mmCIF file of C-alpha atoms and ligand atoms in Angstrom:
data_model
loop_
_atom_site.group_PDB
_atom_site.id
_atom_site.type_symbol
_atom_site.label_atom_id
_atom_site.label_comp_id
_atom_site.label_asym_id
_atom_site.label_seq_id
_atom_site.Cartn_x
_atom_site.Cartn_y
_atom_site.Cartn_z
ATOM 1 C CA MET A 14 -14.488 14.878 -14.736
ATOM 2 C CA SER A 15 -16.562 13.665 -17.679
ATOM 3 C CA LEU A 16 -18.362 11.045 -15.629
ATOM 4 C CA PHE A 17 -19.706 13.618 -13.277
ATOM 5 C CA GLU A 18 -22.197 16.345 -13.331
ATOM 6 C CA LYS A 19 -20.425 19.188 -11.692
ATOM 7 C CA ILE A 20 -22.813 19.197 -8.817
ATOM 8 C CA VAL A 21 -20.773 20.206 -5.835
ATOM 9 C CA LEU A 22 -22.712 19.507 -2.721
ATOM 10 C CA PRO A 23 -22.684 22.295 -0.143
ATOM 11 C CA ILE A 24 -20.591 21.428 2.902
ATOM 12 C CA GLY A 25 -22.591 19.372 5.338
ATOM 13 C CA THR A 26 -25.072 18.234 2.699
ATOM 14 C CA LYS A 27 -25.578 14.530 2.317
ATOM 15 C CA PRO A 28 -27.044 13.305 -0.963
ATOM 16 C CA LYS A 29 -29.952 10.917 -0.466
ATOM 17 C CA SER A 30 -29.066 8.444 -3.171
ATOM 18 C CA GLY A 31 -26.586 7.574 -5.888
ATOM 19 C CA TRP A 32 -22.840 7.793 -5.663
ATOM 20 C CA ILE A 33 -20.422 10.497 -4.669
ATOM 21 C CA LYS A 34 -16.799 11.197 -5.445
ATOM 22 C CA TRP A 35 -14.646 12.681 -2.715
ATOM 23 C CA TYR A 36 -12.352 15.458 -3.927
ATOM 24 C CA HIS A 37 -9.388 17.264 -2.405
ATOM 25 C CA SER A 38 -7.599 19.764 -4.640
ATOM 26 C CA GLY A 39 -4.085 18.945 -5.808
ATOM 27 C CA ILE A 40 -4.389 15.169 -5.376
ATOM 28 C CA PRO A 41 -4.490 13.256 -8.692
ATOM 29 C CA ASP A 42 -7.176 10.579 -8.930
ATOM 30 C CA GLU A 43 -5.041 7.957 -10.651
ATOM 31 C CA GLU A 44 -3.086 5.706 -8.309
ATOM 32 C CA GLY A 45 0.607 6.028 -9.090
ATOM 33 C CA GLU A 46 3.662 8.228 -8.796
ATOM 34 C CA LYS A 47 1.904 11.578 -9.188
ATOM 35 C CA ARG A 48 -0.614 10.789 -6.485
ATOM 36 C CA LYS A 49 2.115 9.501 -4.179
ATOM 37 C CA GLN A 50 4.108 12.719 -4.699
ATOM 38 C CA ALA A 51 1.122 14.895 -3.894
ATOM 39 C CA GLN A 52 0.389 12.825 -0.782
ATOM 40 C CA ASP A 53 4.069 12.999 0.194
ATOM 41 C CA ASP A 54 3.829 16.776 0.230
ATOM 42 C CA ALA A 55 0.513 16.831 2.086
ATOM 43 C CA LYS A 56 2.029 17.366 5.499
ATOM 44 C CA ILE A 57 4.347 20.190 4.367
ATOM 45 C CA LEU A 58 1.409 21.858 2.638
ATOM 46 C CA LYS A 59 -0.635 21.397 5.817
ATOM 47 C CA HIS A 60 -3.326 19.266 4.200
ATOM 48 C CA CYS A 61 -5.249 16.733 6.250
ATOM 49 C CA GLU A 62 -3.808 13.295 5.415
ATOM 50 C CA ASN A 63 -7.155 11.556 5.925
ATOM 51 C CA CYS A 64 -8.792 13.923 3.437
ATOM 52 C CA THR A 65 -6.078 13.432 0.828
ATOM 53 C CA ALA A 66 -6.410 9.657 1.273
ATOM 54 C CA LEU A 67 -10.124 9.929 0.458
ATOM 55 C CA SER A 68 -9.640 12.138 -2.598
ATOM 56 C CA GLY A 69 -10.766 10.385 -5.760
ATOM 57 C CA CYS A 70 -12.660 7.634 -3.904
ATOM 58 C CA TYR A 71 -16.246 6.696 -4.724
ATOM 59 C CA PHE A 72 -18.857 6.033 -2.060
ATOM 60 C CA SER A 73 -22.464 5.089 -2.083
ATOM 61 C CA ALA A 74 -24.251 8.224 -0.871
ATOM 62 C CA LYS A 75 -26.037 6.174 1.772
ATOM 63 C CA ASN A 76 -22.715 4.883 3.064
ATOM 64 C CA MET A 77 -20.047 7.571 2.973
ATOM 65 C CA PRO A 78 -17.629 9.141 5.466
ATOM 66 C CA LEU A 79 -18.790 12.088 7.518
ATOM 67 C CA TYR A 80 -18.767 15.201 5.376
ATOM 68 C CA PRO A 81 -17.118 17.537 6.135
ATOM 69 C CA LEU A 82 -14.544 15.416 7.884
ATOM 70 C CA HIS A 83 -13.342 18.131 10.238
ATOM 71 C CA PRO A 84 -13.642 21.917 10.827
ATOM 72 C CA HIS A 85 -12.151 23.920 7.930
ATOM 73 C CA CYS A 86 -12.174 20.800 5.723
ATOM 74 C CA ASP A 87 -11.745 22.083 2.184
ATOM 75 C CA CYS A 88 -12.772 18.861 0.476
ATOM 76 C CA LEU A 89 -15.586 18.810 -2.055
ATOM 77 C CA VAL A 90 -18.081 16.091 -2.753
ATOM 78 C CA PHE A 91 -19.371 15.565 -6.265
ATOM 79 C CA SER A 92 -22.580 13.834 -7.061
ATOM 80 C CA ILE A 93 -21.963 11.212 -9.730
ATOM 81 C CA SER A 94 -24.434 11.443 -12.546
ATOM 82 C CA LYS A 95 -23.922 8.067 -14.186
ATOM 83 C CA GLN A 96 -23.904 4.551 -12.858
ATOM 84 C CA ILE A 97 -20.312 3.742 -11.975
ATOM 85 C CA SER A 98 -19.137 0.852 -14.068
ATOM 86 C CA LYS A 99 -15.410 0.464 -13.712
ATOM 87 C CA VAL A 100 -15.393 -1.098 -10.265
ATOM 88 C CA VAL A 101 -12.404 -3.367 -9.740
ATOM 89 C CA ALA A 102 -11.979 -5.403 -6.560
ATOM 90 C CA THR A 103 -8.538 -6.936 -6.195
ATOM 91 C CA CYS A 104 -7.479 -9.552 -3.684
ATOM 92 C CA ALA A 105 -3.776 -10.430 -3.960
ATOM 93 C CA LEU A 106 -3.214 -14.188 -4.148
ATOM 94 C CA GLU A 107 -0.600 -13.703 -1.409
ATOM 95 C CA LYS A 108 -3.415 -12.849 1.017
ATOM 96 C CA PHE A 109 -4.045 -16.611 0.979
ATOM 97 C CA THR A 110 -0.673 -18.132 0.084
ATOM 98 C CA ASP A 111 1.448 -15.882 2.344
ATOM 99 C CA TYR A 112 -1.073 -14.887 5.013
ATOM 100 C CA ILE A 113 -4.133 -17.077 5.622
ATOM 101 C CA PHE A 114 -2.277 -20.295 4.756
ATOM 102 C CA GLY A 115 1.229 -18.799 5.077
ATOM 103 C CA GLU A 116 3.800 -20.697 7.071
ATOM 104 C CA LYS A 117 4.646 -17.809 9.373
ATOM 105 C CA TYR A 118 0.973 -17.373 10.280
ATOM 106 C CA GLN A 119 0.223 -21.027 10.982
ATOM 107 C CA ASN A 120 -0.528 -20.199 14.630
ATOM 108 C CA ASN A 121 -2.661 -17.095 14.262
ATOM 109 C CA GLY A 122 -5.901 -19.077 14.094
ATOM 110 C CA LYS A 123 -6.890 -18.185 10.545
ATOM 111 C CA THR A 124 -5.409 -21.277 8.911
ATOM 112 C CA ARG A 125 -7.324 -23.397 11.441
ATOM 113 C CA LEU A 126 -10.608 -21.550 10.744
ATOM 114 C CA PHE A 127 -10.249 -22.050 6.989
ATOM 115 C CA LYS A 128 -9.251 -25.706 7.424
ATOM 116 C CA GLU A 129 -12.321 -26.312 9.589
ATOM 117 C CA LEU A 130 -14.361 -25.033 6.648
ATOM 118 C CA GLY A 131 -12.575 -27.470 4.339
ATOM 119 C CA PHE A 132 -10.289 -25.000 2.556
ATOM 120 C CA THR A 133 -6.538 -25.400 2.072
ATOM 121 C CA VAL A 134 -3.852 -23.436 0.270
ATOM 122 C CA LYS A 135 -4.883 -25.280 -2.914
ATOM 123 C CA ASP A 136 -8.160 -23.327 -2.841
ATOM 124 C CA SER A 137 -6.340 -19.959 -2.870
ATOM 125 C CA ASN A 138 -7.179 -19.159 -6.486
ATOM 126 C CA TYR A 139 -10.852 -20.036 -5.999
ATOM 127 C CA LEU A 140 -11.085 -18.004 -2.776
ATOM 128 C CA LYS A 141 -9.351 -15.016 -4.372
ATOM 129 C CA SER A 142 -11.681 -14.917 -7.366
ATOM 130 C CA GLU A 143 -14.797 -15.502 -5.258
ATOM 131 C CA LEU A 144 -13.848 -12.657 -2.886
ATOM 132 C CA GLU A 145 -13.197 -10.353 -5.832
ATOM 133 C CA ARG A 146 -16.458 -11.244 -7.588
ATOM 134 C CA GLN A 147 -18.685 -10.806 -4.575
ATOM 135 C CA ALA A 148 -16.861 -7.728 -3.217
ATOM 136 C CA LYS A 149 -17.299 -5.948 -6.530
ATOM 137 C CA GLN A 150 -21.032 -6.628 -6.566
ATOM 138 C CA LYS A 151 -21.558 -5.693 -2.919
ATOM 139 C CA TYR A 152 -19.587 -2.467 -3.291
ATOM 140 C CA LEU A 153 -21.668 -1.571 -6.339
ATOM 141 C CA ASN A 154 -24.780 -2.171 -4.250
ATOM 142 C CA GLY A 155 -23.436 -0.012 -1.431
ATOM 143 C CA ASP A 156 -23.599 -3.133 0.705
ATOM 144 C CA TYR A 157 -20.580 -2.596 2.943
ATOM 145 C CA ILE A 158 -19.796 -1.353 6.437
ATOM 146 C CA LEU A 159 -17.589 1.714 6.797
ATOM 147 C CA GLY A 160 -14.647 1.043 9.063
ATOM 148 C CA HIS A 161 -11.653 2.934 10.361
ATOM 149 C CA LEU A 162 -10.301 5.874 8.364
ATOM 150 C CA ASN A 163 -6.714 7.049 8.756
ATOM 151 C CA LYS A 164 -3.874 8.297 6.573
ATOM 152 C CA TYR A 165 -3.747 4.885 4.869
ATOM 153 C CA GLY A 166 -7.317 5.272 3.682
ATOM 154 C CA GLN A 167 -10.900 4.224 4.323
ATOM 155 C CA ARG A 168 -11.489 0.621 5.343
ATOM 156 C CA ILE A 169 -14.745 -1.197 4.687
ATOM 157 C CA THR A 170 -16.037 -4.607 5.683
ATOM 158 C CA ILE A 171 -17.854 -6.769 3.142
ATOM 159 C CA ASP A 172 -19.709 -9.995 3.923
ATOM 160 C CA ILE A 173 -18.732 -12.793 1.540
ATOM 161 C CA LYS A 174 -20.899 -15.909 1.334
ATOM 162 C CA LEU A 175 -19.006 -19.121 0.662
ATOM 163 C CA LYS A 176 -20.005 -22.720 0.145
ATOM 164 C CA SER A 177 -17.906 -24.673 2.567
ATOM 165 C CA PRO A 178 -16.906 -28.194 1.499
ATOM 166 C CA LEU A 179 -17.459 -29.360 5.101
ATOM 167 C CA LYS A 180 -20.105 -27.074 6.587
ATOM 168 C CA ASN A 181 -23.186 -25.131 5.591
ATOM 169 C CA ASP A 182 -22.899 -21.814 3.778
ATOM 170 C CA ILE A 183 -20.725 -19.471 5.755
ATOM 171 C CA ILE A 184 -20.211 -15.721 5.843
ATOM 172 C CA LEU A 185 -16.688 -14.302 5.888
ATOM 173 C CA LYS A 186 -16.242 -10.747 7.129
ATOM 174 C CA THR A 187 -13.577 -9.495 4.726
ATOM 175 C CA GLY A 188 -11.646 -6.235 5.119
ATOM 176 C CA TRP A 189 -10.976 -3.930 2.160
ATOM 177 C CA MET A 190 -9.371 -0.568 1.446
ATOM 178 C CA ILE A 191 -11.210 1.832 -0.833
ATOM 179 C CA ARG A 192 -8.867 3.036 -3.556
ATOM 180 C CA THR A 193 -9.600 5.690 -6.146
ATOM 181 C CA LEU A 194 -11.946 5.597 -9.122
ATOM 182 C CA GLY A 195 -13.936 2.566 -8.049
ATOM 183 C CA CYS A 196 -11.090 0.296 -7.008
ATOM 184 C CA LEU A 197 -10.914 -1.829 -3.876
ATOM 185 C CA THR A 198 -8.073 -3.907 -2.499
ATOM 186 C CA CYS A 199 -8.450 -6.659 0.043
ATOM 187 C CA ASN A 200 -6.667 -6.108 3.359
ATOM 188 C CA THR A 201 -7.726 -9.352 4.969
ATOM 189 C CA PRO A 202 -9.882 -12.255 3.774
ATOM 190 C CA LEU A 203 -11.016 -12.840 7.359
ATOM 191 C CA GLY A 204 -11.366 -9.961 9.764
ATOM 192 C CA ASP A 205 -14.184 -9.921 12.272
ATOM 193 C CA ARG A 206 -16.304 -12.681 13.649
ATOM 194 C CA MET B 8 15.273 23.384 -20.064
ATOM 195 C CA LYS B 9 16.557 25.621 -17.284
ATOM 196 C CA LEU B 10 15.438 24.387 -13.898
ATOM 197 C CA LYS B 11 13.979 26.758 -11.316
ATOM 198 C CA ILE B 12 13.420 26.807 -7.573
ATOM 199 C CA TYR B 13 10.276 24.790 -6.675
ATOM 200 C CA ASP B 14 10.411 22.677 -9.805
ATOM 201 C CA ASP B 15 9.512 19.045 -9.231
ATOM 202 C CA ILE B 16 12.172 16.851 -10.773
ATOM 203 C CA TYR B 17 13.216 13.227 -11.241
ATOM 204 C CA LEU B 18 16.747 11.913 -10.773
ATOM 205 C CA ASN B 19 17.820 10.654 -14.209
ATOM 206 C CA THR B 20 21.000 8.755 -13.271
ATOM 207 C CA GLU B 21 21.818 6.005 -10.782
ATOM 208 C CA PHE B 22 24.705 6.908 -8.471
ATOM 209 C CA GLU B 23 26.469 4.539 -6.117
ATOM 210 C CA ASN B 24 26.777 7.107 -3.311
ATOM 211 C CA LEU B 25 23.111 8.128 -3.577
ATOM 212 C CA SER B 26 21.832 4.568 -3.812
ATOM 213 C CA GLN B 27 23.504 3.907 -0.458
ATOM 214 C CA LYS B 28 21.298 6.668 0.929
ATOM 215 C CA GLY B 29 18.203 5.024 -0.586
ATOM 216 C CA ILE B 30 17.984 7.494 -3.492
ATOM 217 C CA HIS B 31 17.748 5.845 -6.891
ATOM 218 C CA LYS B 32 17.261 6.796 -10.520
ATOM 219 C CA GLY B 33 13.632 7.845 -11.002
ATOM 220 C CA CYS B 34 13.312 9.231 -7.480
ATOM 221 C CA SER B 35 11.204 12.405 -7.341
ATOM 222 C CA GLY B 36 12.013 15.582 -5.481
ATOM 223 C CA ILE B 37 11.628 19.325 -5.354
ATOM 224 C CA ILE B 38 14.361 21.914 -5.951
ATOM 225 C CA LEU B 39 14.687 24.105 -2.862
ATOM 226 C CA ASP B 40 17.583 26.214 -4.063
ATOM 227 C CA ILE B 41 19.896 26.714 -7.054
ATOM 228 C CA LYS B 42 23.412 28.094 -7.226
ATOM 229 C CA ALA B 43 24.838 28.103 -10.750
ATOM 230 C CA ASP B 44 24.256 24.506 -11.938
ATOM 231 C CA GLU B 45 24.075 23.045 -8.443
ATOM 232 C CA CYS B 46 20.572 22.264 -7.258
ATOM 233 C CA PHE B 47 19.642 21.669 -3.641
ATOM 234 C CA VAL B 48 16.954 18.999 -3.860
ATOM 235 C CA ARG B 49 14.594 17.511 -1.295
ATOM 236 C CA PHE B 50 13.999 13.927 -2.508
ATOM 237 C CA ARG B 51 10.869 12.061 -1.412
ATOM 238 C CA ASN B 52 11.039 8.556 0.051
ATOM 239 C CA HIS B 53 8.137 6.667 -1.490
ATOM 240 C CA LEU B 54 8.677 3.700 0.797
ATOM 241 C CA ASN B 55 8.200 5.924 3.836
ATOM 242 C CA ARG B 56 5.868 8.810 3.080
ATOM 243 C CA GLY B 57 7.031 11.996 4.823
ATOM 244 C CA ASP B 58 10.662 10.864 4.931
ATOM 245 C CA TYR B 59 13.099 12.804 2.739
ATOM 246 C CA ALA B 60 16.748 13.491 1.945
ATOM 247 C CA CYS B 61 18.310 16.836 0.964
ATOM 248 C CA ILE B 62 21.120 16.612 -1.584
ATOM 249 C CA ASN B 63 23.216 18.990 -3.685
ATOM 250 C CA ILE B 64 23.328 17.745 -7.250
ATOM 251 C CA ASN B 65 24.177 19.063 -10.704
ATOM 252 C CA SER B 66 21.094 20.021 -12.721
ATOM 253 C CA LYS B 67 22.117 17.794 -15.669
ATOM 254 C CA PHE B 68 21.189 14.760 -13.551
ATOM 255 C CA LEU B 69 17.657 16.053 -13.025
ATOM 256 C CA ASP B 70 14.669 15.863 -15.388
ATOM 257 C CA PHE B 71 11.941 18.489 -15.102
ATOM 258 C CA ASP B 72 8.526 17.201 -14.087
ATOM 259 C CA GLU B 73 6.377 20.221 -13.268
ATOM 260 C CA HIS B 74 6.500 23.456 -11.333
ATOM 261 C CA GLN B 75 4.849 23.665 -7.919
ATOM 262 C CA PRO B 76 1.881 26.056 -7.766
ATOM 263 C CA LYS B 77 2.625 29.511 -6.358
ATOM 264 C CA GLU B 78 0.301 28.972 -3.415
ATOM 265 C CA HIS B 79 2.641 26.207 -2.219
ATOM 266 C CA TYR B 80 5.656 28.541 -1.950
ATOM 267 C CA PRO B 81 5.017 29.684 1.654
ATOM 268 C CA ALA B 82 4.866 26.079 2.880
ATOM 269 C CA TRP B 83 8.178 25.257 1.202
ATOM 270 C CA GLU B 84 9.721 28.484 2.526
ATOM 271 C CA HIS B 85 8.608 27.385 5.969
ATOM 272 C CA PHE B 86 10.229 23.989 5.456
ATOM 273 C CA LYS B 87 13.470 25.655 4.382
ATOM 274 C CA ALA B 88 13.403 27.816 7.507
ATOM 275 C CA THR B 89 12.473 25.112 10.008
ATOM 276 C CA GLY B 90 13.177 21.675 8.457
ATOM 277 C CA ASP B 91 16.285 19.577 8.983
ATOM 278 C CA LEU B 92 18.151 20.372 5.769
ATOM 279 C CA GLU B 93 21.170 18.358 6.870
ATOM 280 C CA LYS B 94 19.192 15.139 6.572
ATOM 281 C CA ASP B 95 20.833 13.602 3.520
ATOM 282 C CA SER B 96 19.597 10.010 3.431
ATOM 283 C CA PHE B 97 16.340 8.079 3.580
ATOM 284 C CA LYS B 98 15.509 5.996 6.624
ATOM 285 C CA PRO B 99 16.110 2.319 5.789
ATOM 286 C CA GLN B 100 12.879 0.348 5.455
ATOM 287 C CA LYS B 101 12.522 -1.724 8.595
ATOM 288 C CA PHE B 102 9.611 -4.013 7.676
ATOM 289 C CA PHE B 103 8.100 -5.457 4.526
ATOM 290 C CA GLU B 104 4.631 -6.548 3.452
ATOM 291 C CA TYR B 105 3.478 -9.779 5.177
ATOM 292 C CA ASP B 106 6.217 -9.592 7.816
ATOM 293 C CA CYS B 107 4.949 -10.977 11.111
ATOM 294 C CA VAL B 108 5.475 -8.423 13.881
ATOM 295 C CA GLU B 109 4.795 -7.992 17.584
ATOM 296 C CA LEU B 110 3.891 -4.868 19.536
ATOM 297 C CA ALA B 111 6.836 -4.231 21.857
ATOM 298 C CA VAL B 112 5.311 -1.532 24.035
ATOM 299 C CA GLU B 113 2.153 -0.722 25.967
ATOM 300 C CA LYS B 114 0.797 2.663 24.833
ATOM 301 C CA ASP B 115 -2.604 4.336 25.124
ATOM 302 C CA LYS B 116 -2.717 5.129 21.403
ATOM 303 C CA TYR B 117 -2.687 1.375 20.626
ATOM 304 C CA ALA B 118 -4.518 0.179 23.741
ATOM 305 C CA LYS B 119 -7.586 2.265 22.822
ATOM 306 C CA PHE B 120 -7.976 -0.071 19.819
ATOM 307 C CA GLY B 121 -7.560 -3.121 22.046
ATOM 308 C CA VAL B 122 -3.975 -3.706 20.961
ATOM 309 C CA HIS B 123 -1.602 -4.347 23.875
ATOM 310 C CA LYS B 124 2.067 -5.174 24.315
ATOM 311 C CA GLY B 125 2.766 -8.666 22.972
ATOM 312 C CA ALA B 126 -0.026 -8.572 20.339
ATOM 313 C CA LYS B 127 1.001 -10.112 17.036
ATOM 314 C CA GLY B 128 0.083 -8.952 13.586
ATOM 315 C CA ALA B 129 0.953 -8.664 9.928
ATOM 316 C CA ILE B 130 2.384 -5.745 7.950
ATOM 317 C CA MET B 131 -0.218 -5.102 5.266
ATOM 318 C CA GLU B 132 1.282 -2.450 2.970
ATOM 319 C CA ASP B 133 4.540 -2.295 1.013
ATOM 320 C CA PHE B 134 5.244 1.215 2.313
ATOM 321 C CA CYS B 135 4.875 3.168 5.542
ATOM 322 C CA ILE B 136 3.896 6.721 6.420
ATOM 323 C CA ASP B 137 5.925 8.834 8.871
ATOM 324 C CA SER B 138 7.694 5.575 9.842
ATOM 325 C CA GLU B 139 4.328 4.107 10.890
ATOM 326 C CA TYR B 140 3.327 0.772 9.403
ATOM 327 C CA TYR B 141 -0.189 -0.434 8.672
ATOM 328 C CA VAL B 142 -0.600 -3.557 10.832
ATOM 329 C CA ILE B 143 -3.480 -5.978 11.231
ATOM 330 C CA PHE B 144 -3.397 -7.462 14.729
ATOM 331 C CA THR B 145 -5.055 -10.805 15.315
ATOM 332 C CA ASP B 146 -6.258 -12.634 18.412
ATOM 333 C CA TYR B 147 -4.278 -15.868 18.002
ATOM 334 C CA ASN B 148 -6.810 -17.766 20.131
ATOM 335 C CA THR B 149 -9.782 -17.063 17.865
ATOM 336 C CA GLY B 150 -8.212 -16.196 14.495
ATOM 337 C CA TYR B 151 -10.268 -12.990 14.331
ATOM 338 C CA ASP B 152 -8.752 -9.538 14.148
ATOM 339 C CA ILE B 153 -8.348 -7.111 17.026
ATOM 340 C CA ALA B 154 -7.693 -3.992 14.963
ATOM 341 C CA ASP B 155 -5.880 -2.659 11.937
ATOM 342 C CA ILE B 156 -3.891 0.408 12.907
ATOM 343 C CA ALA B 157 -0.770 2.437 12.127
ATOM 344 C CA VAL B 158 2.131 1.569 14.447
ATOM 345 C CA HIS B 159 5.493 3.324 14.685
ATOM 346 C CA GLU B 160 8.446 1.170 13.634
ATOM 347 C CA ASP B 161 10.183 1.708 16.998
ATOM 348 C CA ASP B 162 7.193 0.094 18.728
ATOM 349 C CA LEU B 163 7.383 -3.118 16.664
ATOM 350 C CA ILE B 164 9.697 -6.102 16.686
ATOM 351 C CA LEU B 165 10.039 -8.571 13.851
ATOM 352 C CA VAL B 166 8.744 -12.043 14.673
ATOM 353 C CA LYS B 167 9.177 -13.686 11.300
ATOM 354 C CA LYS B 168 10.186 -12.383 7.879
HETATM 355 ZN ZN1 LIG C 321 -11.112 17.666 3.973
#
């Protein structure tokens, strides 16, 4: 809790600026076994699975889920006092090698879209690192669109600008999952139009 | 250390008969009852959140993790009174990350997201929750996504592993 001033915002209050941390009691912040266990028990303990999925996640105050999420929501929202610094955006290489350019997805239209832009599977490492670099910066700037929230977590869309070898600069709408403590993982390198 | 009811524990030994039920060394669980050295444990399936298996096992094969808070007792009592305590194995994992799947049914809960029977998508997590998988469905004509939603395993068929 050292990063945070213990400013608990009253339910229904939306901070005007800065960052917030979502908090649900009994759910450890660190991703891993302990968090999984607590989330496993959520249903038995009659906790809202969407709320427990959000616990420990950071949001830009100007771009956060509805708070409270539902009637009798017992989540808390902390105002973060310092600039968050440990943001990590991760895009698995397999998102390109096994999905976008993957053999079993050759017909889903994504390979064709990337090939039209001049990218092939050989560009996977470049695309991965470029997505990670830009996503980190955009998330830090609060420059993302909140998407669907369910028991898997909160999705966001981030626009990634790429220099295409064949066309002008293009914007990819990439889909990410907000993880805890400033982490993001890429769901799809190409979501919406 | 003497184990107690509502202790969280880890299985410290790999057993052939338990591994066939999906329960391996390191698996976490909660002790629901104890008689002498025999513990009645509800193990958690981390590949399918919400799934579980109830097993009788000697306490020497269990390592203490932590004790559940008192305020959780009523919920566990309720589970003991109403849950299926005969369930003694995990559900086998039906799909894996990056598997290509197809929606096999037409249901309102998927249709409201624009996902209809025959839609194809990709499994995008290495686990599921309540036997529902996180799937990104794509319009194969455009290459853009229709929706990313949780779909029950019974409503999906495997297209390509
Ligand atoms: Zn809540």
